[in-house]
Coordinates of C-alpha atoms in Angstrom, one line a residue:
Chain A
D1461 CA -207.6 -35.4 91.7
T1462 CA -209.9 -35.2 94.7
G1463 CA -207.7 -36.1 97.6
V1464 CA -204.6 -37.6 99.0
S1465 CA -203.9 -41.1 97.6
Q1466 CA -201.9 -43.9 99.3
D1467 CA -200.8 -47.2 97.9
P1468 CA -201.0 -50.0 98.9
R1469 CA -203.9 -49.9 101.3
H1470 CA -202.6 -53.0 103.1
K1471 CA -199.2 -54.7 103.3
I1472 CA -198.4 -57.9 105.0
T1473 CA -194.7 -58.8 105.2
K1474 CA -192.3 -61.0 107.1
R1475 CA -189.9 -59.6 109.7
G1476 CA -186.7 -58.5 108.0
Q1477 CA -188.2 -57.7 104.7
N1478 CA -188.1 -54.2 103.2
V1479 CA -191.4 -52.4 102.3
T1480 CA -192.1 -49.2 100.4
F1481 CA -195.3 -47.1 100.5
R1482 CA -196.3 -44.4 98.1
C1483 CA -198.3 -41.1 98.7
D1484 CA -199.7 -38.8 96.0
P1485 CA -200.7 -35.5 97.6
I1486 CA -203.4 -33.1 96.4
S1487 CA -201.8 -31.7 93.3
E1488 CA -201.4 -28.0 94.3
H1489 CA -200.1 -28.8 97.8
N1490 CA -196.4 -28.1 98.4
R1491 CA -196.3 -29.6 101.9
L1492 CA -196.4 -33.3 102.6
Y1493 CA -196.3 -35.1 105.9
W1494 CA -196.0 -38.7 107.1
Y1495 CA -197.6 -39.9 110.4
R1496 CA -197.8 -43.3 112.1
Q1497 CA -200.8 -44.5 114.0
T1498 CA -201.0 -47.5 116.3
L1499 CA -204.2 -49.1 117.6
G1500 CA -206.0 -46.9 120.0
Q1501 CA -203.7 -44.0 119.6
G1502 CA -203.7 -40.7 117.7
P1503 CA -201.3 -40.3 114.8
E1504 CA -197.7 -39.4 115.5
F1505 CA -195.6 -37.2 113.3
L1506 CA -192.7 -38.9 111.3
T1507 CA -191.5 -36.4 108.7
Y1508 CA -192.3 -33.4 106.6
F1509 CA -191.5 -32.1 103.2
Q1510 CA -191.8 -28.7 101.7
N1511 CA -191.6 -29.3 97.9
E1512 CA -188.7 -31.8 97.5
A1513 CA -186.9 -30.8 100.7
Q1514 CA -187.2 -32.9 103.8
L1515 CA -187.3 -30.3 106.5
E1516 CA -188.0 -32.2 109.7
K1517 CA -187.7 -35.8 110.9
S1518 CA -189.0 -37.1 114.2
R1519 CA -186.8 -39.2 116.5
L1520 CA -189.4 -41.9 115.8
L1521 CA -187.8 -42.2 112.4
S1522 CA -185.0 -44.6 113.0
D1523 CA -182.2 -45.2 110.4
R1524 CA -184.3 -48.0 109.0
F1525 CA -186.8 -45.5 107.7
S1526 CA -186.2 -43.3 104.7
A1527 CA -188.6 -40.9 102.9
E1528 CA -188.2 -39.1 99.6
R1529 CA -190.2 -36.7 97.6
P1530 CA -188.5 -36.4 94.2
K1531 CA -189.4 -33.3 92.2
G1532 CA -191.8 -32.3 95.0
S1533 CA -194.6 -34.5 93.7
F1534 CA -195.4 -37.9 95.2
S1535 CA -193.5 -39.3 98.2
T1536 CA -192.3 -42.7 99.2
L1537 CA -191.6 -44.1 102.7
E1538 CA -189.3 -47.1 102.9
I1539 CA -188.8 -49.3 105.9
Q1540 CA -185.8 -51.6 105.8
R1541 CA -185.4 -54.8 107.8
T1542 CA -189.0 -54.5 109.2
E1543 CA -189.7 -55.4 112.8
Q1544 CA -193.0 -56.5 114.4
G1545 CA -193.0 -53.1 116.2
D1546 CA -193.3 -51.4 112.8
S1547 CA -196.9 -52.8 112.5
A1548 CA -199.1 -49.7 112.3
M1549 CA -201.2 -47.5 110.0
Y1550 CA -199.0 -45.1 108.0
L1551 CA -200.8 -42.0 107.1
C1552 CA -199.8 -39.3 104.6
A1553 CA -201.2 -35.8 104.6
S1554 CA -200.7 -32.7 102.4
S1555 CA -201.4 -29.0 102.8
S1556 CA -201.0 -25.8 100.8
G1557 CA -198.9 -24.0 103.4
L1558 CA -201.3 -21.1 104.0
A1559 CA -199.9 -18.5 106.4
G1560 CA -201.0 -18.2 110.0
G1561 CA -203.5 -20.6 111.3
R1562 CA -205.4 -21.3 108.1
D1563 CA -203.3 -24.3 106.9
I1564 CA -205.4 -27.4 106.8
Q1565 CA -203.8 -30.9 106.5
Y1566 CA -205.7 -33.3 104.4
F1567 CA -205.1 -37.0 105.0
G1568 CA -205.1 -40.1 102.8
A1569 CA -206.7 -43.4 103.7
G1570 CA -203.5 -44.8 105.0
T1571 CA -201.4 -47.9 104.5
R1572 CA -201.9 -50.6 107.1
L1573 CA -198.6 -52.6 107.6
S1574 CA -198.6 -55.9 109.4
V1575 CA -195.2 -57.5 110.1
L1576 CA -195.4 -61.2 110.9
Chain B
K50 CA -193.7 -30.8 124.5
Q51 CA -197.4 -30.4 123.5
E52 CA -199.6 -32.9 125.2
V53 CA -203.2 -33.4 123.9
T54 CA -205.8 -35.3 125.9
Q55 CA -209.3 -36.3 125.0
I56 CA -211.8 -37.4 127.6
P57 CA -213.8 -39.6 127.6
A58 CA -212.0 -42.3 125.6
A59 CA -215.4 -43.8 124.6
L60 CA -219.0 -42.6 124.6
S61 CA -222.3 -44.4 123.8
V62 CA -225.5 -42.4 123.4
P63 CA -229.0 -43.0 122.0
E64 CA -229.9 -41.6 118.6
G65 CA -231.0 -37.9 118.8
E66 CA -229.0 -37.0 121.9
N67 CA -226.4 -34.2 121.6
L68 CA -222.8 -35.2 121.8
V69 CA -220.1 -33.2 123.7
L70 CA -216.5 -34.2 123.1
N71 CA -213.6 -32.6 125.0
C72 CA -210.0 -31.9 124.1
S73 CA -207.4 -30.3 126.2
F74 CA -203.8 -29.2 125.4
T75 CA -200.9 -28.1 127.5
D76 CA -199.2 -25.4 125.4
S77 CA -201.6 -22.6 124.5
A78 CA -199.2 -21.1 121.9
I79 CA -201.0 -22.6 118.9
Y80 CA -201.8 -21.6 115.4
N81 CA -204.9 -23.7 115.1
L82 CA -206.8 -26.7 116.3
Q83 CA -208.4 -29.3 114.0
W84 CA -211.1 -31.8 114.6
F85 CA -211.0 -35.0 112.6
R86 CA -213.3 -38.0 112.1
Q87 CA -211.9 -41.5 111.6
D88 CA -213.9 -44.6 110.7
P89 CA -212.5 -48.0 111.6
G90 CA -209.5 -48.9 109.5
K91 CA -209.8 -45.7 107.5
G92 CA -207.9 -42.4 107.2
L93 CA -208.8 -39.1 108.8
T94 CA -211.5 -36.7 107.5
S95 CA -211.1 -33.0 108.5
L96 CA -214.3 -31.7 110.1
L97 CA -213.4 -28.2 111.4
L98 CA -210.4 -26.0 111.8
I99 CA -210.4 -23.2 114.4
Q100 CA -207.7 -20.6 114.1
S101 CA -206.1 -19.4 117.4
S102 CA -207.9 -16.0 117.0
Q103 CA -211.3 -17.6 116.7
R104 CA -213.6 -18.7 119.4
E105 CA -215.7 -21.2 117.4
Q106 CA -216.5 -22.7 114.1
T107 CA -219.7 -24.3 112.8
S108 CA -220.5 -26.7 110.0
G109 CA -224.0 -28.1 109.8
R110 CA -224.7 -30.0 113.0
L111 CA -221.1 -29.6 114.2
N112 CA -219.9 -26.7 116.4
A113 CA -216.4 -26.5 117.8
S114 CA -215.3 -24.0 120.4
L115 CA -211.8 -23.0 121.5
D116 CA -210.6 -21.5 124.7
K117 CA -206.9 -21.0 124.1
S118 CA -206.1 -19.5 127.5
S119 CA -207.4 -22.5 129.3
G120 CA -206.1 -25.0 126.7
R121 CA -209.5 -26.5 125.8
S122 CA -211.7 -27.2 122.8
T123 CA -215.1 -28.8 122.7
L124 CA -216.8 -30.4 119.7
Y125 CA -220.7 -30.4 119.9
I126 CA -222.6 -32.7 117.5
A127 CA -226.3 -31.9 117.6
A128 CA -229.1 -34.5 117.2
S129 CA -226.7 -37.5 116.8
Q130 CA -227.4 -40.2 114.2
P131 CA -226.1 -43.7 113.9
G132 CA -223.9 -42.5 111.0
D133 CA -222.0 -40.3 113.5
S134 CA -220.5 -43.4 115.1
A135 CA -216.7 -43.0 114.6
T136 CA -213.6 -42.0 116.4
Y137 CA -213.1 -38.2 116.8
L138 CA -209.6 -36.8 117.1
C139 CA -208.4 -33.3 117.9
A140 CA -205.0 -32.0 116.9
V141 CA -203.2 -28.8 117.5
R142 CA -200.5 -27.0 115.5
A143 CA -198.1 -25.3 117.9
Y144 CA -195.9 -22.3 117.2
S145 CA -192.9 -24.3 118.4
N146 CA -193.4 -27.0 115.8
D147 CA -195.6 -25.3 113.1
Y148 CA -195.1 -28.1 110.6
K149 CA -196.8 -30.9 112.5
L150 CA -200.0 -31.7 114.2
S151 CA -200.0 -33.1 117.8
F152 CA -203.0 -35.5 118.2
G153 CA -205.0 -36.7 121.1
A154 CA -205.9 -40.4 121.3
G155 CA -209.5 -39.8 120.3
T156 CA -213.0 -40.4 121.6
T157 CA -214.8 -43.4 120.1
V158 CA -218.5 -42.6 119.7
T159 CA -221.3 -45.1 119.3
V160 CA -224.8 -43.8 118.5
R161 CA -227.4 -46.4 119.2
A162 CA -230.5 -46.6 116.9

């Protein structure tokens, strides 16, 4: 395991459909993050897990979005009833949770969602 | 709320020239600042992390400085190459929200051969 893996890399869906993305973090990392990035912007935080516990959710995460991390391993992000405004790159990151300022977040290649 | 700004938004230089990328942030109460590289349509690659107690970090041709009191960081890339063409993003981890990174919009660099 050399890095954070995300699947699928690309997803095209029709408005109103549900989609689910998967993230496999670096194996020894207990922290997992989801971010969303739109064209020309930096990533924006969506949610964060420490082991299996979801500890924080951004107000960007409407009730159509749900994320899970069963058993503190991989994570899934589901979007229900997709809208065109959901089109973006969804990035997953993980970190080991080092104390102080030494914690580095490592990012996956992302899942690009296009809602038609 | 932490605001992160990167200026300029885009930069084009001839090969061999040194690059200077700027990042500013509004809340100086940070744990660290990370610089990332992003190629088109790809994820983020971490380049350098500077802890709040540090003034600079170096890796090969890259050098990043941090002036926490003025809310500024600068990434220097020496002797640029066409392979350095990418978008460079800075992100800060604040005390107030220590679980997340707040990103700038990035500087898109083009190095002309």
